[in-house]
């Protein structure tokens, strides 16, 4: 009997550990206050806005008052349905599912999360797909169905990777860690938790980090590495304390207490467990309360304080009966039986043991039925005919079990397991095939939308340009008209001139804009031709002589749009500076293409403008920025003759189209 | 002798200021402006204009369609395409339709007069981008059709243009005068136009 008790004590421990992941479902807006939300709700708002507020409110109160949260969730759902707002409906189902999960109502949680999954599938809401799959996985974990858990987990991971959602990826890593723990692969469990941890540390997700610590501690406890586990429990508590999350805090204290108990530090264990108990009482988490009472009872028993132990076991029994929790009732009876034995009350000890045994047998039956029920859920979900056969086989085998010898029984069990594995593998393969196809189709659709958007953007830019362009030309022509009338004063003429210049400048800028939006590709050779042409035309208006040296052979290379734009901009800017500030009579443009590098030099024979005339805030800075954008460098040096040389150096690799 | 200029432009203010500018400059005269393609197609063939400035956006048709109809009716008139920015695609279409030059509306007044003169003389400077398009459009031409083929010299000039060289540089490079280059360019423009016509005819007959 004592053996049984120790064994069950351990089970208590692991069950307490499990409830940690749900906090990860919390949306980002945690620091809003429930009261201000309620205040906002009282004002007149559209249904969708009210639904959104209610959702925020759910997550604000869920850990401290799940029942109130449920009320908000229901209201949110009906508002969203009324408004035919899919996103709202999804959020409501997810909220309700999470609340049910927190209230240990796993059946309802599964229903809600599956409804959420349906909504996200029919509205092609990728993020929702990811969230719902992950949540269903969590519920299946608690239902003890690790295969379905893995299936949904991996489906969610796929979407999370598509969306590059690091928060969700960390949650799934964490879940996979627990799945491995359940399979007693502790090293892997810890590895996955550490993966989750590193993502959360980058995101400064304190709650998530605490959850990782708790899970790592749990894996360590299962390996009986209690001292290392204790370190993590203490770290988790330190993080949880300032968060005002009673749910998490209760978990931390309870776990810490259990670890102290494992280390036989009775006083510390008692303090922590009682702290956990107090918070759970305030939260109304009856199941946790019962579990803690049992653990406290066991502690007192170990300390030889049997009367105290008795009262805690009795309390545990009372609470467990209130909520109909058979397992805790059974454990409480086991504890009571032990204590009565110590207190020399064999009649009561026997009566308690009898109750314990009854519950144990009925639970064993239930557990079998639950397995059957879980398989039926599998059948319902996946609509696979073959599952029925496997169920029937299971029943057949059960009746045979009574007749057959032990060895035959083992063989059959093996066969059942093998066929179940094959069937489930088939279902998994089917599921992944279809979900991948669905995701592929979604991606294609998104790509088409993106392309349509791009061409629409180009079209709009062109339209705007045409309209504005002709308007600006009009301004320009009209100013020409006014200035040609000779009766204007010089000031007016200057003013008109600057209007004309500004409109020209604006049209130039718009040309750059169109260029940036134009998806057409440019070859290196074409860009060089354009630079040459532009320099000749631009300097042709001024008394400046241009000489040109350009490499004879130009590599056949496509340029990235950015490179084309930035290099051309630099040439324009430098030429403008020469004309405005240098007072030059000669300019040399030289482009050399050697050693996989483009070297563009503009040299003038002017009076030098690099240091005196251009403040860093002006053109020079712009030139540097543009060069930096294509990983190039710009050098500006004074030439002996007094002029300036601007030299741009950039590697082919940096400008070639990827 | 004055260059007689017409203007197809639906924005009345722009048309008026262009007219004023042209009339105020020595060697140019502008008597007629047209607000729509329909008006232009009705009146221009009887006016014997030297150069017509054509806006690309007109209320009833595009400037390009307008040139397609007008050029056969008045082969001696030169059409100068006006675009709000250097839209090579439209410019090239206009050239194939029979335009012999193009300019952007932001061109300075003095440059505008230069462009009119250039077009009157032979054809305005061809950008490297356009030159490349011209070369490409001749690549499908049949070998035996001498009339529609580019000569050795013309090909040479187009190659230099596509490298970004300007008329004067090309003239220096080939040791000829800029006038010679202009003549070559005009011939290229004409072949381009003939080509696109035969192209169109071929398409019709193939049906």
GROMACS .gro file of C-alpha atoms in nm, chain A residues 231-535:
model
  305
  231UNK     CA    1   1.736   2.616  -0.931
  232UNK     CA    2   1.490   2.644  -1.217
  233UNK     CA    3   1.188   2.652  -0.986
  234UNK     CA    4   1.340   2.944  -0.795
  235UNK     CA    5   1.424   3.127  -1.118
  236UNK     CA    6   1.066   3.077  -1.240
  237UNK     CA    7   0.924   3.209  -0.915
  238UNK     CA    8   1.148   3.518  -0.928
  239UNK     CA    9   1.016   3.594  -1.276
  240UNK     CA   10   0.652   3.518  -1.197
  241UNK     CA   11   0.630   3.722  -0.877
  242UNK     CA   12   0.614   4.070  -1.037
  243UNK     CA   13   0.376   3.961  -1.316
  244UNK     CA   14   0.053   3.969  -1.111
  245UNK     CA   15  -0.048   3.646  -1.280
  246UNK     CA   16  -0.194   3.442  -0.996
  247UNK     CA   17  -0.236   3.137  -1.210
  248UNK     CA   18   0.133   3.124  -1.294
  249UNK     CA   19   0.233   3.218  -0.941
  250UNK     CA   20   0.024   2.935  -0.791
  251UNK     CA   21   0.195   2.696  -1.032
  252UNK     CA   22   0.539   2.823  -0.932
  253UNK     CA   23   0.476   2.791  -0.558
  254UNK     CA   24   0.319   2.445  -0.595
  255UNK     CA   25   0.606   2.316  -0.806
  256UNK     CA   26   0.866   2.467  -0.577
  257UNK     CA   27   0.697   2.300  -0.280
  258UNK     CA   28   0.694   1.963  -0.455
  259UNK     CA   29   1.064   1.991  -0.537
  260UNK     CA   30   1.145   2.079  -0.173
  261UNK     CA   31   0.937   1.778  -0.077
  262UNK     CA   32   1.145   1.559  -0.308
  263UNK     CA   33   1.458   1.700  -0.142
  264UNK     CA   34   1.307   1.619   0.201
  265UNK     CA   35   1.317   1.985   0.302
  266UNK     CA   36   0.990   1.966   0.487
  267UNK     CA   37   0.961   2.317   0.630
  268UNK     CA   38   1.033   2.491   0.298
  269UNK     CA   39   0.807   2.248   0.118
  270UNK     CA   40   0.523   2.318   0.357
  271UNK     CA   41   0.556   2.696   0.319
  272UNK     CA   42   0.559   2.686  -0.060
  273UNK     CA   43   0.274   2.438  -0.089
  274UNK     CA   44   0.061   2.644   0.150
  275UNK     CA   45   0.134   2.959  -0.050
  276UNK     CA   46   0.027   2.775  -0.365
  277UNK     CA   47  -0.282   2.646  -0.187
  278UNK     CA   48  -0.385   2.994  -0.074
  279UNK     CA   49  -0.367   3.135  -0.427
  280UNK     CA   50  -0.555   2.839  -0.571
  281UNK     CA   51  -0.828   2.883  -0.311
  282UNK     CA   52  -0.862   3.246  -0.417
  283UNK     CA   53  -0.873   3.139  -0.782
  284UNK     CA   54  -1.127   2.866  -0.708
  285UNK     CA   55  -0.910   2.601  -0.878
  286UNK     CA   56  -1.058   2.307  -0.688
  287UNK     CA   57  -0.858   2.032  -0.857
  288UNK     CA   58  -0.526   2.199  -0.778
  289UNK     CA   59  -0.650   2.267  -0.426
  290UNK     CA   60  -0.725   1.897  -0.370
  291UNK     CA   61  -0.389   1.793  -0.512
  292UNK     CA   62  -0.207   2.039  -0.288
  293UNK     CA   63  -0.401   1.929   0.020
  294UNK     CA   64  -0.296   1.570  -0.050
  295UNK     CA   65   0.068   1.670  -0.089
  296UNK     CA   66   0.056   1.872   0.234
  297UNK     CA   67  -0.106   1.575   0.407
  298UNK     CA   68   0.173   1.349   0.287
  299UNK     CA   69   0.431   1.598   0.411
  300UNK     CA   70   0.280   1.611   0.759
  301UNK     CA   71   0.270   1.236   0.759
  302UNK     CA   72   0.641   1.219   0.677
  303UNK     CA   73   0.705   1.470   0.956
  304UNK     CA   74   0.513   1.238   1.189
  305UNK     CA   75   0.235   1.492   1.246
  306UNK     CA   76  -0.054   1.256   1.189
  307UNK     CA   77  -0.343   1.470   1.319
  308UNK     CA   78  -0.245   1.756   1.081
  309UNK     CA   79  -0.207   1.505   0.799
  310UNK     CA   80  -0.553   1.369   0.877
  311UNK     CA   81  -0.721   1.709   0.855
  312UNK     CA   82  -0.554   1.788   0.518
  313UNK     CA   83  -0.648   1.451   0.368
  314UNK     CA   84  -1.003   1.511   0.484
  315UNK     CA   85  -1.010   1.855   0.325
  316UNK     CA   86  -0.868   1.708   0.004
  317UNK     CA   87  -1.141   1.445   0.004
  318UNK     CA   88  -1.412   1.705   0.058
  319UNK     CA   89  -1.291   1.927  -0.226
  320UNK     CA   90  -1.235   1.633  -0.461
  321UNK     CA   91  -1.589   1.509  -0.392
  322UNK     CA   92  -1.729   1.857  -0.460
  323UNK     CA   93  -1.592   1.851  -0.809
  324UNK     CA   94  -1.625   1.474  -0.857
  325UNK     CA   95  -1.252   1.432  -0.907
  326UNK     CA   96  -1.202   1.056  -0.868
  327UNK     CA   97  -0.826   1.049  -0.879
  328UNK     CA   98  -0.780   1.294  -0.595
  329UNK     CA   99  -1.058   1.118  -0.399
  330UNK     CA  100  -0.868   0.797  -0.442
  331UNK     CA  101  -0.541   0.951  -0.330
  332UNK     CA  102  -0.711   1.116  -0.035
  333UNK     CA  103  -0.854   0.777   0.074
  334UNK     CA  104  -0.510   0.622   0.039
  335UNK     CA  105  -0.365   0.895   0.258
  336UNK     CA  106  -0.644   0.860   0.512
  337UNK     CA  107  -0.602   0.485   0.525
  338UNK     CA  108  -0.232   0.529   0.599
  339UNK     CA  109  -0.291   0.790   0.868
  340UNK     CA  110  -0.565   0.586   1.042
  341UNK     CA  111  -0.327   0.292   1.046
  342UNK     CA  112  -0.067   0.510   1.221
  343UNK     CA  113  -0.330   0.639   1.462
  344UNK     CA  114  -0.425   0.282   1.549
  345UNK     CA  115  -0.770   0.297   1.402
  346UNK     CA  116  -0.780  -0.022   1.192
  347UNK     CA  117  -1.155  -0.005   1.127
  348UNK     CA  118  -1.134   0.339   0.963
  349UNK     CA  119  -0.807   0.243   0.794
  350UNK     CA  120  -0.979  -0.056   0.641
  351UNK     CA  121  -1.286   0.143   0.539
  352UNK     CA  122  -1.066   0.403   0.368
  353UNK     CA  123  -0.865   0.136   0.195
  354UNK     CA  124  -1.186  -0.021   0.071
  355UNK     CA  125  -1.294   0.311  -0.079
  356UNK     CA  126  -0.948   0.355  -0.229
  357UNK     CA  127  -0.960   0.011  -0.392
  358UNK     CA  128  -1.310   0.070  -0.530
  359UNK     CA  129  -1.207   0.397  -0.689
  360UNK     CA  130  -0.888   0.245  -0.827
  361UNK     CA  131  -1.081  -0.031  -1.003
  362UNK     CA  132  -1.346   0.200  -1.142
  363UNK     CA  133  -1.077   0.436  -1.266
  364UNK     CA  134  -0.895   0.155  -1.439
  365UNK     CA  135  -1.220   0.076  -1.620
  366UNK     CA  136  -1.275   0.440  -1.700
  367UNK     CA  137  -0.929   0.475  -1.831
  368UNK     CA  138  -0.997   0.192  -2.073
  369UNK     CA  139  -1.325   0.351  -2.178
  370UNK     CA  140  -1.152   0.683  -2.215
  371UNK     CA  141  -0.902   0.529  -2.454
  372UNK     CA  142  -1.190   0.392  -2.659
  373UNK     CA  143  -1.358   0.732  -2.648
  374UNK     CA  144  -1.040   0.900  -2.762
  375UNK     CA  145  -1.017   0.668  -3.057
  376UNK     CA  146  -1.377   0.748  -3.138
  377UNK     CA  147  -1.288   1.115  -3.133
  378UNK     CA  148  -1.013   1.032  -3.375
  379UNK     CA  149  -1.266   0.857  -3.594
  380UNK     CA  150  -1.509   1.146  -3.580
  381UNK     CA  151  -1.242   1.397  -3.658
  382UNK     CA  152  -1.079   1.222  -3.945
  383UNK     CA  153  -1.382   1.025  -4.073
  384UNK     CA  154  -1.176   0.715  -4.126
  385UNK     CA  155  -1.376   0.398  -4.167
  386UNK     CA  156  -1.086   0.179  -4.064
  387UNK     CA  157  -1.083   0.315  -3.711
  388UNK     CA  158  -1.406   0.132  -3.628
  389UNK     CA  159  -1.244  -0.199  -3.707
  390UNK     CA  160  -0.954  -0.123  -3.483
  391UNK     CA  161  -1.198  -0.029  -3.205
  392UNK     CA  162  -1.388  -0.354  -3.251
  393UNK     CA  163  -1.063  -0.541  -3.254
  394UNK     CA  164  -0.980  -0.372  -2.926
  395UNK     CA  165  -1.302  -0.501  -2.771
  396UNK     CA  166  -1.255  -0.851  -2.913
  397UNK     CA  167  -0.911  -0.862  -2.774
  398UNK     CA  168  -1.041  -0.752  -2.439
  399UNK     CA  169  -1.278  -1.050  -2.418
  400UNK     CA  170  -1.005  -1.281  -2.536
  401UNK     CA  171  -0.773  -1.145  -2.273
  402UNK     CA  172  -0.974  -1.319  -2.002
  403UNK     CA  173  -0.935  -1.657  -2.171
  404UNK     CA  174  -0.596  -1.654  -2.333
  405UNK     CA  175  -0.267  -1.712  -2.161
  406UNK     CA  176  -0.035  -1.426  -2.073
  407UNK     CA  177   0.197  -1.479  -2.372
  408UNK     CA  178  -0.081  -1.483  -2.628
  409UNK     CA  179  -0.219  -1.170  -2.470
  410UNK     CA  180   0.112  -0.993  -2.514
  411UNK     CA  181   0.127  -1.090  -2.880
  412UNK     CA  182  -0.221  -0.955  -2.941
  413UNK     CA  183  -0.140  -0.635  -2.766
  414UNK     CA  184   0.156  -0.598  -2.989
  415UNK     CA  185  -0.056  -0.662  -3.297
  416UNK     CA  186  -0.311  -0.406  -3.188
  417UNK     CA  187  -0.044  -0.150  -3.124
  418UNK     CA  188   0.120  -0.219  -3.458
  419UNK     CA  189  -0.204  -0.195  -3.655
  420UNK     CA  190  -0.298   0.120  -3.466
  421UNK     CA  191   0.041   0.267  -3.549
  422UNK     CA  192  -0.003   0.183  -3.918
  423UNK     CA  193  -0.353   0.327  -3.930
  424UNK     CA  194  -0.255   0.641  -3.747
  425UNK     CA  195   0.050   0.683  -3.968
  426UNK     CA  196  -0.179   0.664  -4.272
  427UNK     CA  197  -0.411   0.923  -4.122
  428UNK     CA  198  -0.118   1.146  -4.039
  429UNK     CA  199   0.019   1.114  -4.391
  430UNK     CA  200  -0.323   1.198  -4.535
  431UNK     CA  201  -0.365   1.491  -4.305
  432UNK     CA  202  -0.025   1.635  -4.386
  433UNK     CA  203  -0.078   1.586  -4.756
  434UNK     CA  204  -0.405   1.776  -4.749
  435UNK     CA  205  -0.290   2.047  -4.513
  436UNK     CA  206   0.021   2.103  -4.722
  437UNK     CA  207  -0.189   2.127  -5.035
  438UNK     CA  208  -0.414   2.375  -4.866
  439UNK     CA  209  -0.120   2.585  -4.755
  440UNK     CA  210   0.034   2.568  -5.103
  441UNK     CA  211  -0.290   2.687  -5.256
  442UNK     CA  212  -0.303   2.968  -5.004
  443UNK     CA  213   0.051   3.071  -5.085
  444UNK     CA  214  -0.022   3.074  -5.457
  445UNK     CA  215  -0.323   3.288  -5.396
  446UNK     CA  216  -0.120   3.529  -5.187
  447UNK     CA  217   0.147   3.548  -5.455
  448UNK     CA  218  -0.117   3.632  -5.717
  449UNK     CA  219  -0.256   3.901  -5.488
  450UNK     CA  220   0.094   4.041  -5.437
  451UNK     CA  221   0.157   4.059  -5.811
  452UNK     CA  222  -0.176   4.221  -5.875
  453UNK     CA  223  -0.097   4.472  -5.603
  454UNK     CA  224   0.238   4.551  -5.758
  455UNK     CA  225   0.104   4.614  -6.106
  456UNK     CA  226  -0.177   4.819  -5.955
  457UNK     CA  227   0.081   5.025  -5.766
  458UNK     CA  228   0.277   5.091  -6.085
  459UNK     CA  229  -0.039   5.185  -6.271
  460UNK     CA  230  -0.146   5.422  -5.996
  461UNK     CA  231   0.197   5.581  -5.979
  462UNK     CA  232   0.187   5.635  -6.354
  463UNK     CA  233  -0.160   5.785  -6.338
  464UNK     CA  234  -0.059   6.018  -6.060
  465UNK     CA  235   0.251   6.110  -6.249
  466UNK     CA  236   0.061   6.182  -6.569
  467UNK     CA  237  -0.194   6.398  -6.393
  468UNK     CA  238   0.052   6.584  -6.175
  469UNK     CA  239   0.303   6.596  -6.457
  470UNK     CA  240   0.068   6.771  -6.696
  471UNK     CA  241  -0.048   7.002  -6.417
  472UNK     CA  242   0.308   7.097  -6.337
  473UNK     CA  243   0.388   7.149  -6.704
  474UNK     CA  244   0.093   7.381  -6.716
  475UNK     CA  245   0.229   7.583  -6.421
  476UNK     CA  246   0.563   7.596  -6.593
  477UNK     CA  247   0.428   7.714  -6.926
  478UNK     CA  248   0.208   7.972  -6.762
  479UNK     CA  249   0.499   8.115  -6.566
  480UNK     CA  250   0.696   8.134  -6.890
  481UNK     CA  251   0.404   8.322  -7.038
  482UNK     CA  252   0.388   8.571  -6.751
  483UNK     CA  253   0.762   8.625  -6.738
  484UNK     CA  254   0.778   8.693  -7.109
  485UNK     CA  255   0.567   9.001  -7.059
  486UNK     CA  256   0.819   9.280  -7.030
  487UNK     CA  257   0.636   9.499  -6.780
  488UNK     CA  258   0.733   9.286  -6.479
  489UNK     CA  259   0.974   9.411  -6.215
  490UNK     CA  260   1.296   9.208  -6.161
  491UNK     CA  261   1.169   9.073  -5.827
  492UNK     CA  262   0.858   8.932  -5.987
  493UNK     CA  263   1.068   8.778  -6.261
  494UNK     CA  264   1.290   8.606  -6.002
  495UNK     CA  265   0.982   8.480  -5.820
  496UNK     CA  266   0.834   8.344  -6.138
  497UNK     CA  267   1.165   8.183  -6.227
  498UNK     CA  268   1.172   7.998  -5.896
  499UNK     CA  269   0.815   7.874  -5.947
  500UNK     CA  270   0.924   7.735  -6.280
  501UNK     CA  271   1.235   7.573  -6.132
  502UNK     CA  272   1.036   7.415  -5.850
  503UNK     CA  273   0.788   7.257  -6.086
  504UNK     CA  274   1.069   7.120  -6.300
  505UNK     CA  275   1.231   6.979  -5.987
  506UNK     CA  276   0.904   6.814  -5.880
  507UNK     CA  277   0.861   6.644  -6.215
  508UNK     CA  278   1.219   6.514  -6.191
  509UNK     CA  279   1.146   6.371  -5.847
  510UNK     CA  280   0.837   6.199  -5.975
  511UNK     CA  281   1.036   6.046  -6.253
  512UNK     CA  282   1.259   5.891  -5.986
  513UNK     CA  283   0.949   5.757  -5.813
  514UNK     CA  284   0.821   5.590  -6.129
  515UNK     CA  285   1.162   5.447  -6.184
  516UNK     CA  286   1.164   5.295  -5.838
  517UNK     CA  287   0.827   5.133  -5.898
  518UNK     CA  288   0.901   5.006  -6.244
  519UNK     CA  289   0.977   4.634  -6.225
  520UNK     CA  290   1.177   4.638  -6.550
  521UNK     CA  291   1.535   4.517  -6.527
  522UNK     CA  292   1.839   4.703  -6.646
  523UNK     CA  293   2.167   4.576  -6.781
  524UNK     CA  294   2.497   4.725  -6.668
  525UNK     CA  295   2.567   4.824  -7.028
  526UNK     CA  296   2.237   5.016  -7.052
  527UNK     CA  297   2.299   5.202  -6.729
  528UNK     CA  298   2.642   5.312  -6.846
  529UNK     CA  299   2.493   5.434  -7.175
  530UNK     CA  300   2.233   5.629  -6.981
  531UNK     CA  301   2.498   5.787  -6.757
  532UNK     CA  302   2.702   5.886  -7.057
  533UNK     CA  303   2.400   6.033  -7.233
  534UNK     CA  304   2.282   6.219  -6.927
  535UNK     CA  305   2.624   6.370  -6.855
   0.00000   0.00000   0.00000
